[in-house]
Amino acid sequence: MVAAVARQRERDPVRVEKVFDGIGALVINAARALADGDPRKLGQLLDLNHALLASLMLSTPRLEALVSRARADGAHGAKVTGAGGGGCMLALAAEERVDQIREGLLSMEAEVIITKVQA
């Protein structure tokens, strides 16, 4: 996946650099959202980051379906994680939505790992 992004960067450096700049700005804003304890804002930033990563062709139809399902079931936000192209995504959700999101993802035959973030 890294090599594929490098090839895109060689072919269209301006576009890819703009995506990288956008991701950098999102990271800064995500740190602020974490510091402020604002999960809704963080979720929005996860969604934006996912869109930017997908524009680099780092998502797959399966990941798109899982991300969409998590959002539809109440996640604040969701995104591909890791190098992309595989089968991992993460979703941020309020505790009262976790069971619904888990059940939705399980219905799609996804493996679900739940973790709790401590402030």
PDB file of C-alpha atoms in Angstrom, residues 1-24 50-58:
ATOM      1  CA  MET A   1       0.000   0.000   0.000  1.00  0.00           C
ATOM      2  CA  VAL A   2       2.865   2.343   0.777  1.00  0.00           C
ATOM      3  CA  ALA A   3       4.349   1.666  -2.652  1.00  0.00           C
ATOM      4  CA  ALA A   4       0.970   2.338  -4.294  1.00  0.00           C
ATOM      5  CA  VAL A   5       0.735   5.726  -2.568  1.00  0.00           C
ATOM      6  CA  ALA A   6       4.327   6.469  -3.590  1.00  0.00           C
ATOM      7  CA  ARG A   7       3.396   5.770  -7.208  1.00  0.00           C
ATOM      8  CA  GLN A   8       0.400   8.097  -6.920  1.00  0.00           C
ATOM      9  CA  ARG A   9       2.696  10.739  -5.456  1.00  0.00           C
ATOM     10  CA  GLU A  10       5.078  10.378  -8.393  1.00  0.00           C
ATOM     11  CA  ARG A  11       2.222  10.729 -10.910  1.00  0.00           C
ATOM     12  CA  ASP A  12       0.332  13.529  -9.153  1.00  0.00           C
ATOM     13  CA  PRO A  13       2.464  15.081  -6.409  1.00  0.00           C
ATOM     14  CA  VAL A  14       0.280  18.164  -5.953  1.00  0.00           C
ATOM     15  CA  ARG A  15      -2.872  16.139  -5.266  1.00  0.00           C
ATOM     16  CA  VAL A  16      -1.164  13.686  -2.943  1.00  0.00           C
ATOM     17  CA  GLU A  17       0.605  16.452  -1.012  1.00  0.00           C
ATOM     18  CA  LYS A  18      -2.745  18.200  -0.535  1.00  0.00           C
ATOM     19  CA  VAL A  19      -4.160  14.977   0.894  1.00  0.00           C
ATOM     20  CA  PHE A  20      -1.144  14.641   3.206  1.00  0.00           C
ATOM     21  CA  ASP A  21      -1.569  18.267   4.305  1.00  0.00           C
ATOM     22  CA  GLY A  22      -5.236  17.605   5.021  1.00  0.00           C
ATOM     23  CA  ILE A  23      -4.366  14.550   7.087  1.00  0.00           C
ATOM     24  CA  GLY A  24      -1.813  16.593   9.019  1.00  0.00           C
ATOM     25  CA  HIS A  50     -11.279   8.094   6.194  1.00  0.00           C
ATOM     26  CA  ALA A  51     -12.394  10.058   3.143  1.00  0.00           C
ATOM     27  CA  LEU A  52      -8.860  11.327   2.573  1.00  0.00           C
ATOM     28  CA  LEU A  53      -7.375   7.853   2.948  1.00  0.00           C
ATOM     29  CA  ALA A  54     -10.005   6.435   0.599  1.00  0.00           C
ATOM     30  CA  SER A  55      -9.028   9.096  -1.956  1.00  0.00           C
ATOM     31  CA  LEU A  56      -5.581   7.487  -1.907  1.00  0.00           C
ATOM     32  CA  MET A  57      -7.241   4.127  -2.657  1.00  0.00           C
ATOM     33  CA  LEU A  58      -6.374   2.728   0.770  1.00  0.00           C
TER      34      LEU A  58
END
